[in-house]
Amino acid sequence: MKLILLGAPGAGKGTQAEVICNKLSIPAVSTGNIIREALKNGTEMGLKAKSYMDEGKLVPDDVVIGIIQERLQKEDCKNGFILDGFPRTIPQAEALDAMGVEIDRVVSIEVADEKIVERMSGRRVCGKCGASYHMLYKQPSNEGVCDACGGELIRRKDDAPETVEDRLRVYHEQTEPLKDYYAKSGKLRTVQGQEEVADTTRLTLAALED
């Protein structure tokens, strides 16, 4: 099965991608990971991406598409894959179509913006060992201190409320229009994100089967 997962930052796409990968034995193709891998391996597209990243610019569509194309040609994608973080825009979706990649299903995980801000701004990581916590859902035994190594818990810049709100605005402007794009071909399924991860997983797996 060739799948695309849509959803705002913090909606839980990565978690669901992991479950689907294990269940269907297909790889999750995450744009961020592929770009890092391409950089590490020094591929032609990776070096192109690096030149933009070194200047603090966004990697342009044609380079991202080239990197995705390289990745989808690998042996492990033969029986399907999950795209997480791509396409982000209508032009990227059109480029995917132009490559001849036939997507079977697009699942959009819906979570209200307020909920996402609460989820993400509550996240804390240990500055020493990297263990993660959440001020509502997974609190440390002692406030601000890591249970595992006693290191100080910090909030990453990415998780600050103003950063999260900014990322949500970009998502609504650039990525959300993809829902209409894929709804037209009848491939879109919407899943309402639940409080319990297991409940969201149940609905996500059901969306792949209907």
Short mmCIF file of C-alpha atoms in Angstrom, two decimals:
data_model
loop_
_atom_site.label_atom_id
_atom_site.label_comp_id
_atom_site.label_asym_id
_atom_site.label_seq_id
_atom_site.Cartn_x
_atom_site.Cartn_y
_atom_site.Cartn_z
CA MET A 1 0.00 0.00 0.00
CA LYS A 2 1.23 3.47 -0.90
CA LEU A 3 0.06 5.92 1.72
CA ILE A 4 0.33 9.59 2.61
CA LEU A 5 -0.21 10.78 6.19
CA LEU A 6 -1.42 14.35 6.59
CA GLY A 7 -1.90 16.29 9.80
CA ALA A 8 -0.65 19.39 11.57
CA PRO A 9 2.68 19.32 13.43
CA GLY A 10 2.04 17.50 16.72
CA ALA A 11 -1.04 15.62 15.44
CA GLY A 12 0.72 12.29 15.99
CA LYS A 13 1.60 11.31 12.41
CA GLY A 14 4.98 9.84 13.36
CA THR A 15 3.43 7.55 15.98
CA GLN A 16 0.77 6.27 13.59
CA ALA A 17 3.32 5.84 10.78
CA GLU A 18 5.33 3.54 13.06
CA VAL A 19 2.30 1.36 13.82
CA ILE A 20 1.30 1.09 10.14
CA CYS A 21 4.90 0.25 9.13
CA ASN A 22 5.01 -2.65 11.56
CA LYS A 23 1.58 -3.89 10.60
CA LEU A 24 2.04 -3.71 6.81
CA SER A 25 5.85 -4.25 6.73
CA ILE A 26 6.42 -1.13 4.63
CA PRO A 27 8.90 1.70 5.31
CA ALA A 28 7.98 5.16 6.57
CA VAL A 29 9.53 7.74 4.30
CA SER A 30 9.97 10.89 6.36
CA THR A 31 11.26 13.91 4.45
CA GLY A 32 13.42 15.11 7.35
CA ASN A 33 15.09 11.71 7.74
CA ILE A 34 15.70 11.29 4.01
CA ILE A 35 17.30 14.71 3.69
CA ARG A 36 19.56 13.90 6.66
CA GLU A 37 20.43 10.52 5.06
CA ALA A 38 21.12 12.13 1.66
CA LEU A 39 23.40 14.66 3.39
CA LYS A 40 25.23 11.88 5.23
CA ASN A 41 25.69 9.79 2.07
CA GLY A 42 26.73 12.86 0.07
CA THR A 43 24.35 12.08 -2.83
CA GLU A 44 24.00 14.68 -5.58
CA MET A 45 20.56 15.74 -4.28
CA GLY A 46 21.87 15.68 -0.70
CA LEU A 47 24.66 18.10 -1.60
CA LYS A 48 22.15 20.36 -3.36
CA ALA A 49 19.96 20.35 -0.22
CA LYS A 50 23.01 21.13 1.93
CA SER A 51 23.84 24.25 -0.07
CA TYR A 52 20.39 25.69 0.76
CA MET A 53 20.41 24.55 4.39
CA ASP A 54 23.87 26.07 4.96
CA GLU A 55 22.39 29.42 3.96
CA GLY A 56 19.42 28.90 6.29
CA LYS A 57 17.02 28.63 3.33
CA LEU A 58 14.20 26.14 2.79
CA VAL A 59 15.15 23.30 0.47
CA PRO A 60 13.23 24.02 -2.78
CA ASP A 61 10.60 21.66 -4.16
CA ASP A 62 12.65 20.29 -7.06
CA VAL A 63 15.45 19.18 -4.70
CA VAL A 64 13.06 17.64 -2.15
CA ILE A 65 11.25 15.85 -4.99
CA GLY A 66 14.56 14.56 -6.37
CA ILE A 67 15.49 13.17 -2.93
CA ILE A 68 12.05 11.53 -2.53
CA GLN A 69 12.33 10.03 -6.01
CA GLU A 70 15.75 8.53 -5.16
CA ARG A 71 14.30 7.07 -1.97
CA LEU A 72 11.17 5.54 -3.55
CA GLN A 73 13.29 3.64 -6.07
CA LYS A 74 14.95 1.62 -3.32
CA GLU A 75 14.10 -2.07 -2.94
CA ASP A 76 12.27 -1.70 0.41
CA CYS A 77 9.63 0.57 -1.21
CA LYS A 78 8.66 -2.06 -3.78
CA ASN A 79 5.60 -3.25 -1.82
CA GLY A 80 4.55 0.19 -0.62
CA PHE A 81 5.51 2.98 1.75
CA ILE A 82 4.13 5.75 3.94
CA LEU A 83 5.01 9.33 3.10
CA ASP A 84 5.25 11.51 6.22
CA GLY A 85 6.00 15.20 5.69
CA PHE A 86 5.64 15.03 1.90
CA PRO A 87 3.88 16.35 -0.08
CA ARG A 88 3.58 19.62 1.88
CA THR A 89 2.11 21.70 -0.94
CA ILE A 90 -0.09 21.25 -4.01
CA PRO A 91 2.92 21.65 -6.40
CA GLN A 92 4.68 18.81 -4.53
CA ALA A 93 1.56 16.62 -4.86
CA GLU A 94 1.40 17.40 -8.59
CA ALA A 95 5.10 16.49 -8.93
CA LEU A 96 4.42 13.17 -7.18
CA ASP A 97 1.64 12.47 -9.71
CA ALA A 98 3.96 13.47 -12.55
CA MET A 99 6.50 10.88 -11.32
CA GLY A 100 3.84 8.26 -11.89
CA VAL A 101 3.58 7.40 -8.19
CA GLU A 102 0.10 5.95 -7.65
CA ILE A 103 -1.04 6.71 -4.08
CA ASP A 104 -3.66 4.30 -2.68
CA ARG A 105 -4.86 6.21 0.36
CA VAL A 106 -4.35 9.57 2.08
CA VAL A 107 -5.14 9.69 5.81
CA SER A 108 -5.52 13.07 7.50
CA ILE A 109 -5.25 13.05 11.30
CA GLU A 110 -7.33 15.92 12.65
CA VAL A 111 -6.55 17.55 16.00
CA ALA A 112 -7.80 21.00 17.08
CA ASP A 113 -5.15 23.74 17.10
CA GLU A 114 -5.68 24.50 20.83
CA LYS A 115 -5.08 20.84 21.62
CA ILE A 116 -1.86 20.80 19.59
CA VAL A 117 -0.53 23.93 21.30
CA GLU A 118 -1.32 22.30 24.68
CA ARG A 119 0.32 19.03 23.62
CA MET A 120 3.47 20.54 22.20
CA SER A 121 4.05 23.36 24.66
CA GLY A 122 3.79 20.79 27.48
CA ARG A 123 6.67 18.72 26.09
CA ARG A 124 9.99 18.71 27.94
CA VAL A 125 13.23 16.90 27.14
CA CYS A 126 16.21 16.14 29.33
CA GLY A 127 19.12 18.35 28.32
CA LYS A 128 21.50 15.56 29.31
CA CYS A 129 20.08 12.21 28.11
CA GLY A 130 17.26 13.32 25.79
CA ALA A 131 14.44 11.47 27.66
CA SER A 132 11.02 13.03 26.92
CA TYR A 133 8.30 14.11 29.33
CA HIS A 134 5.03 15.98 29.22
CA MET A 135 3.70 18.33 31.87
CA LEU A 136 0.19 16.82 31.55
CA TYR A 137 0.63 13.25 30.29
CA LYS A 138 4.04 12.05 31.41
CA GLN A 139 5.31 14.05 34.34
CA PRO A 140 8.70 13.45 35.97
CA SER A 141 8.71 12.39 39.65
CA ASN A 142 10.38 15.71 40.56
CA GLU A 143 9.41 18.82 38.66
CA GLY A 144 12.05 19.89 36.14
CA VAL A 145 14.32 16.91 36.84
CA CYS A 146 14.83 13.84 34.63
CA ASP A 147 13.90 10.53 36.31
CA ALA A 148 16.53 8.66 34.29
CA CYS A 149 19.67 10.73 34.88
CA GLY A 150 18.79 13.71 37.09
CA GLY A 151 19.45 16.17 34.24
CA GLU A 152 17.51 19.42 33.84
CA LEU A 153 14.32 19.28 31.74
CA ILE A 154 14.07 21.94 29.06
CA ARG A 155 11.47 23.03 26.53
CA ARG A 156 12.81 22.97 22.98
CA LYS A 157 12.41 26.15 20.95
CA ASP A 158 10.23 24.19 18.49
CA ASP A 159 7.74 23.49 21.29
CA ALA A 160 7.31 27.10 22.51
CA PRO A 161 3.64 28.18 22.04
CA GLU A 162 4.51 31.02 19.61
CA THR A 163 6.63 28.67 17.44
CA VAL A 164 3.85 26.04 17.45
CA GLU A 165 1.25 28.65 16.45
CA ASP A 166 3.50 29.81 13.62
CA ARG A 167 3.98 26.23 12.36
CA LEU A 168 0.20 25.66 12.51
CA ARG A 169 -0.43 28.81 10.46
CA VAL A 170 1.99 27.57 7.77
CA TYR A 171 0.30 24.14 7.83
CA HIS A 172 -3.19 25.65 7.33
CA GLU A 173 -1.98 27.90 4.52
CA GLN A 174 0.24 25.49 2.59
CA THR A 175 -0.54 21.88 3.46
CA GLU A 176 -4.23 21.77 4.38
CA PRO A 177 -5.31 22.47 0.75
CA LEU A 178 -3.98 18.96 -0.02
CA LYS A 179 -7.08 17.54 1.67
CA ASP A 180 -9.28 18.94 -1.13
CA TYR A 181 -6.72 17.86 -3.73
CA TYR A 182 -6.91 14.20 -2.61
CA ALA A 183 -10.63 14.29 -1.75
CA LYS A 184 -11.36 14.91 -5.44
CA SER A 185 -9.82 11.55 -6.37
CA GLY A 186 -11.69 9.79 -3.54
CA LYS A 187 -8.45 8.82 -1.76
CA LEU A 188 -8.82 10.96 1.35
CA ARG A 189 -9.90 9.51 4.71
CA THR A 190 -10.19 11.68 7.82
CA VAL A 191 -9.38 10.42 11.31
CA GLN A 192 -10.26 12.44 14.42
CA GLY A 193 -7.27 12.30 16.78
CA GLN A 194 -8.31 10.84 20.16
CA GLU A 195 -7.02 11.39 23.71
CA GLU A 196 -5.63 7.85 23.77
CA VAL A 197 -3.05 6.99 21.10
CA ALA A 198 -4.46 3.44 20.83
CA ASP A 199 -7.91 4.84 19.90
CA THR A 200 -6.39 7.00 17.15
CA THR A 201 -4.49 3.94 15.90
CA ARG A 202 -7.69 1.87 15.74
CA LEU A 203 -9.40 4.58 13.64
CA THR A 204 -6.33 5.03 11.42
CA LEU A 205 -6.09 1.31 10.64
CA ALA A 206 -9.84 1.20 9.93
CA ALA A 207 -9.39 4.13 7.49
CA LEU A 208 -6.92 2.04 5.49
CA GLU A 209 -9.41 -0.75 5.05
CA ASP A 210 -12.64 1.00 4.04
#
